Short mmCIF file of C-alpha atoms in Angstrom, two decimals:
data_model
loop_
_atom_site.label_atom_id
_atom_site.label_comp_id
_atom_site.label_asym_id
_atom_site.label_seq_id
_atom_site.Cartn_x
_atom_site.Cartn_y
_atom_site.Cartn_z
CA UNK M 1 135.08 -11.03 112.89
CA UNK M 2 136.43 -8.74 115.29
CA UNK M 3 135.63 -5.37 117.12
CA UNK M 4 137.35 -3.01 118.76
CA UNK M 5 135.57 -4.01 122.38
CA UNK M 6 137.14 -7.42 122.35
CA UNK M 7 135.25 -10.86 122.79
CA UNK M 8 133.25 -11.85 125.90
CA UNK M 9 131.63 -15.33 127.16
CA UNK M 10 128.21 -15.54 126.52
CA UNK M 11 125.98 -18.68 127.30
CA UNK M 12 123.26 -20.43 125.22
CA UNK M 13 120.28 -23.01 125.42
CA UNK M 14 120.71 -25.22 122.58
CA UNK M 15 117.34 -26.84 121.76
CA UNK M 16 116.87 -30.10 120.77
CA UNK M 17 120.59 -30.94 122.25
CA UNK M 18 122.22 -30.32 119.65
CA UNK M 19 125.23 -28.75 121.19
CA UNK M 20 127.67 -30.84 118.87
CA UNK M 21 126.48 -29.57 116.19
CA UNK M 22 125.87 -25.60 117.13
CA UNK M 23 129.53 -26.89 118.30
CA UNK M 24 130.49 -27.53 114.91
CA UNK M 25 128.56 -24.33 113.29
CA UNK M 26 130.62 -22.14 115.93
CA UNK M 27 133.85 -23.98 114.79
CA UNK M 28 133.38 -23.54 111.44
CA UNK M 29 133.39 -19.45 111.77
CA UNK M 30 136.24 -19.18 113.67
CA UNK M 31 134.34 -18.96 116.81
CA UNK M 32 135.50 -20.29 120.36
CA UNK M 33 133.26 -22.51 122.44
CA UNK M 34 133.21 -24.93 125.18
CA UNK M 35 130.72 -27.51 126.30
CA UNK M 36 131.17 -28.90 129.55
CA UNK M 37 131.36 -32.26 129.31
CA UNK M 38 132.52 -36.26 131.00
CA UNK M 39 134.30 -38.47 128.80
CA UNK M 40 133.43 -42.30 128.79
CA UNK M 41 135.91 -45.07 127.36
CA UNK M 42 133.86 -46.83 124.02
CA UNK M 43 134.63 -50.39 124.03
CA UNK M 44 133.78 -53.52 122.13
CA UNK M 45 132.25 -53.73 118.71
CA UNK M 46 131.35 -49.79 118.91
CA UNK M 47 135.36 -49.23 119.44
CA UNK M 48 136.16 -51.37 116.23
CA UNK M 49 133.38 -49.78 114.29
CA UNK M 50 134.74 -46.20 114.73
CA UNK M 51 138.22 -47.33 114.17
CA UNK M 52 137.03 -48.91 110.64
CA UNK M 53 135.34 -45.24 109.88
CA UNK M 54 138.37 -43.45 110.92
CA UNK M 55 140.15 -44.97 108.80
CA UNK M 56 138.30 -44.72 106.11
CA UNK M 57 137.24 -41.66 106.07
CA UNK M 58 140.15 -39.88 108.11
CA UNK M 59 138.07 -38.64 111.37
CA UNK M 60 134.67 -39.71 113.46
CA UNK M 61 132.07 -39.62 112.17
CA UNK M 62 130.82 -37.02 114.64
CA UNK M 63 132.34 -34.70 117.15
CA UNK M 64 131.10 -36.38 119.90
CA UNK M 65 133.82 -38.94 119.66
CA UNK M 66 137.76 -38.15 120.14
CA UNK M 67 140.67 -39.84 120.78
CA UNK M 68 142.79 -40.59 124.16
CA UNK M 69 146.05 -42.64 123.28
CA UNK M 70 144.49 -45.56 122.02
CA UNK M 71 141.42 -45.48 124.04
CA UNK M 72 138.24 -43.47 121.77
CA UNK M 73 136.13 -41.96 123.99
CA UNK M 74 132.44 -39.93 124.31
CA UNK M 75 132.09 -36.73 124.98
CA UNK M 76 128.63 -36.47 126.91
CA UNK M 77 127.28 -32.91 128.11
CA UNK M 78 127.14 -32.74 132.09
CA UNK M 79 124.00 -29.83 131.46
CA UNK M 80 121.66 -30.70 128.85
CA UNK M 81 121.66 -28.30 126.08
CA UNK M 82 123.88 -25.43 127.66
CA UNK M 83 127.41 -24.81 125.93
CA UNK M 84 129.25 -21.19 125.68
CA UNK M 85 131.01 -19.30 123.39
CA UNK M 86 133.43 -16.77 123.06
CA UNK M 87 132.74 -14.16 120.65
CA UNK M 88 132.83 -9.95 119.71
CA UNK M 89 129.96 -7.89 119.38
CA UNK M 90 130.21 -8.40 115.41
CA UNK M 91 129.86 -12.40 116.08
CA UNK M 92 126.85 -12.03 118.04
CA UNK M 93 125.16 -9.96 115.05
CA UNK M 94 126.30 -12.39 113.02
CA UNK M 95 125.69 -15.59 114.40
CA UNK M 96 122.12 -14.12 115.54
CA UNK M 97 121.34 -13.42 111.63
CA UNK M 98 122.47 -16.53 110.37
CA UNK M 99 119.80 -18.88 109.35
CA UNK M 100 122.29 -22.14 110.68
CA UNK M 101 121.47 -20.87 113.77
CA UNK M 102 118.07 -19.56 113.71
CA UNK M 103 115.78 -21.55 115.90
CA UNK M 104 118.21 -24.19 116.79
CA UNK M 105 119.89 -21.73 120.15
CA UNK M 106 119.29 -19.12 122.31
CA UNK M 107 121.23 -16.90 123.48
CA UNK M 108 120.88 -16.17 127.45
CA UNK M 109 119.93 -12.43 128.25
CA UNK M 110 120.93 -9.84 130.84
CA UNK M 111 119.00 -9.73 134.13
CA UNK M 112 116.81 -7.22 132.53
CA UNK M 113 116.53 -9.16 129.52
CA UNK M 114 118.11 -5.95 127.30
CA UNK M 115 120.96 -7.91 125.76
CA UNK M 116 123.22 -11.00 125.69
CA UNK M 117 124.40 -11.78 129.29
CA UNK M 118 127.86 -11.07 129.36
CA UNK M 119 130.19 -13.68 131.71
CA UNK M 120 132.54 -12.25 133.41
CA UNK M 121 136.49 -14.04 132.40
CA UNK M 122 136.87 -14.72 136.45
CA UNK M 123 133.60 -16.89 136.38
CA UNK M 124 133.94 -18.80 133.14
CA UNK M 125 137.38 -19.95 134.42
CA UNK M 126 136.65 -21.12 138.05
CA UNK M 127 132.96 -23.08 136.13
CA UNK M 128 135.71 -24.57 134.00
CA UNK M 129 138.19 -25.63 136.51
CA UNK M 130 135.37 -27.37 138.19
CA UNK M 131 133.71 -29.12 135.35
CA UNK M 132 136.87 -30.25 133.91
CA UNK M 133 138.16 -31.56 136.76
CA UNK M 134 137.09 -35.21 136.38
CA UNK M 135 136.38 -35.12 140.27
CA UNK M 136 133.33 -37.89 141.12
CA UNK M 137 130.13 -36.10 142.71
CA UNK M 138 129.52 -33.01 141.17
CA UNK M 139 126.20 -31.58 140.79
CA UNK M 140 125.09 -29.32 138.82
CA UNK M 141 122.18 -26.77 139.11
CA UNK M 142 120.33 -24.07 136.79
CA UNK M 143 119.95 -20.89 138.60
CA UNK M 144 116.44 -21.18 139.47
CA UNK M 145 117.62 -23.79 141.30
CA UNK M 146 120.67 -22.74 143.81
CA UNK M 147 118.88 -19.59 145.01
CA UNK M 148 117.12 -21.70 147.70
CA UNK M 149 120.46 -22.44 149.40
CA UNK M 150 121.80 -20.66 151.89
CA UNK M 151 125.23 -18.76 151.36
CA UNK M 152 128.42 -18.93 153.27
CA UNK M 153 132.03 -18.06 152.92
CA UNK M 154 133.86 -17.16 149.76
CA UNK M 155 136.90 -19.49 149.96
CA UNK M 156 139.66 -20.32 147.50
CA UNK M 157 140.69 -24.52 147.25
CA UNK M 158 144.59 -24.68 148.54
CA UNK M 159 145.60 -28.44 147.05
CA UNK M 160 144.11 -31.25 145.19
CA UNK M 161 142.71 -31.28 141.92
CA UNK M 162 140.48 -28.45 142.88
CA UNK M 163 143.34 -26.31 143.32
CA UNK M 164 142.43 -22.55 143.15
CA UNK M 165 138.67 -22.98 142.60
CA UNK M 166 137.06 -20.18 144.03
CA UNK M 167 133.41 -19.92 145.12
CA UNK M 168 131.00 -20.43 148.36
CA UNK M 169 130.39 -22.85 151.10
CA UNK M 170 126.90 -23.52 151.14
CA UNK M 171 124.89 -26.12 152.46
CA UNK M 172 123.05 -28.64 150.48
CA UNK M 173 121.33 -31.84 151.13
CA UNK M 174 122.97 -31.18 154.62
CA UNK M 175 126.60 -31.35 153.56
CA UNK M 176 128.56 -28.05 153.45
CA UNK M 177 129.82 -28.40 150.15
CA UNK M 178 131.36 -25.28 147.65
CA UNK M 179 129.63 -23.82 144.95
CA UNK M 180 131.06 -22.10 142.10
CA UNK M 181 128.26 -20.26 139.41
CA UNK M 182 127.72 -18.71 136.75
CA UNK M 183 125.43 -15.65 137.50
CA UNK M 184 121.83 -16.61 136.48
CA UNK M 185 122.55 -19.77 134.39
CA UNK M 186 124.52 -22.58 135.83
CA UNK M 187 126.03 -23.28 139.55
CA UNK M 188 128.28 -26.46 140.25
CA UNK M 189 128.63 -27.96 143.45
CA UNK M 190 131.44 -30.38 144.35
CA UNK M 191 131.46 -33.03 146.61
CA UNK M 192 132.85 -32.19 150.61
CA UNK M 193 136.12 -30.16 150.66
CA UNK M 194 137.73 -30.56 154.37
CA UNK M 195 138.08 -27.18 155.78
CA UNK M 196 141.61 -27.39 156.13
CA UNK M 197 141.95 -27.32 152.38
CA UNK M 198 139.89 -24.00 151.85
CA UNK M 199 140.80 -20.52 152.63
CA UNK M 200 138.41 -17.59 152.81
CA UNK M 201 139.26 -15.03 150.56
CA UNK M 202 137.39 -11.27 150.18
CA UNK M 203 134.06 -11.45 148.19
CA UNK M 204 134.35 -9.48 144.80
CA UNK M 205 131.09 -8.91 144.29
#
């Protein structure tokens, strides 16, 4: 399922969150995709309960669930319903025709709503290095949401776990805090960065 164009990111509303298993429909055609989402530690009877199925059956009983040394954990989406995927021209024909996937996602449009929005490489990996950073106090916007604040510098994180995030300062909630976004779907906003860890860089826009 390839063309001649290459694959691009593309973004889609999952209804009924059902990302896991539009996860698993994606997987299952050779299709890349990536939800972000936090993993949380099961414990207790729930723990010995999946252990009992894993064994039995050989896996989880649901994607949701995956395993962390000895630790199982739970993958939960950080945006409801939104995951990506990473697919050619001839994917997105073919998962749009497919009757798995009829009804159950959409796929976002261009600002002109004439096709699939395409997302640029450079902003799928800085969204990524952000929501997979396991740092505490992100926030996370749609993009109806983030146009109300105001812009500042383009800046590039120097150290931490952040390191080489690129995006704005903007103010919210009145803490100056860097945003990186994904062009008319998703925006994530860390917690404060000190300014001596940031360096403004040119705006590629």
């Amino acid at each position: 399922m390839k063309d001649s164009s290459g694959p691009n990111w593309y973004a889609l509303k999952v209804f009924y969150n059902k990302v896991f298993e539009i996860e698993s429909f994606m997987r299952s055609r050779g299709i890349e995709s990536y939800i972000p989402v936090q993993k949380e530690e099961v414990k207790g009877e729930k723990y010995l309960t999946l252990r009992r199925l894993q064994k039995r059956d050989g896996h989880f009983p649901d994607t949701r669930y995956v395993e962390d040394g000895a630790m199982i954990k739970i993958r939960k989406p950080l945006v409801t319903s939104l995951m990506f995927f990473h697919a050619t021209k001839e994917d997105l024909l073919q998962i749009k025709a497919d009757s798995e996937f009829q009804g159950r996602a959409m796929i976002y449009s261009s600002a002109d709503r004439s096709r699939p929005a395409v997302i640029p490489d450079r902003e799928m990996a800085a969204f990524r290095l952000v929501a997979d950073s396991g740092e505490t106090g992100l926030t996370f916007f749609s993009s109806d949401n983030i146009t109300r604040y105001r812009q500042g510098d383009r800046v590039r994180v120097k150290c931490g776990p952040l390191k080489g995030a690129e995006g704005y300062i903007k103010r919210i909630k009145k803490d100056r805090r860097l945003l990186v976004s994904i062009e008319g779907i998703v925006a994530v906003a860390t917690s404060f960065i000190p300014p001596e860890d940031l360096e403004v860089i040119e705006d590629v826009s």
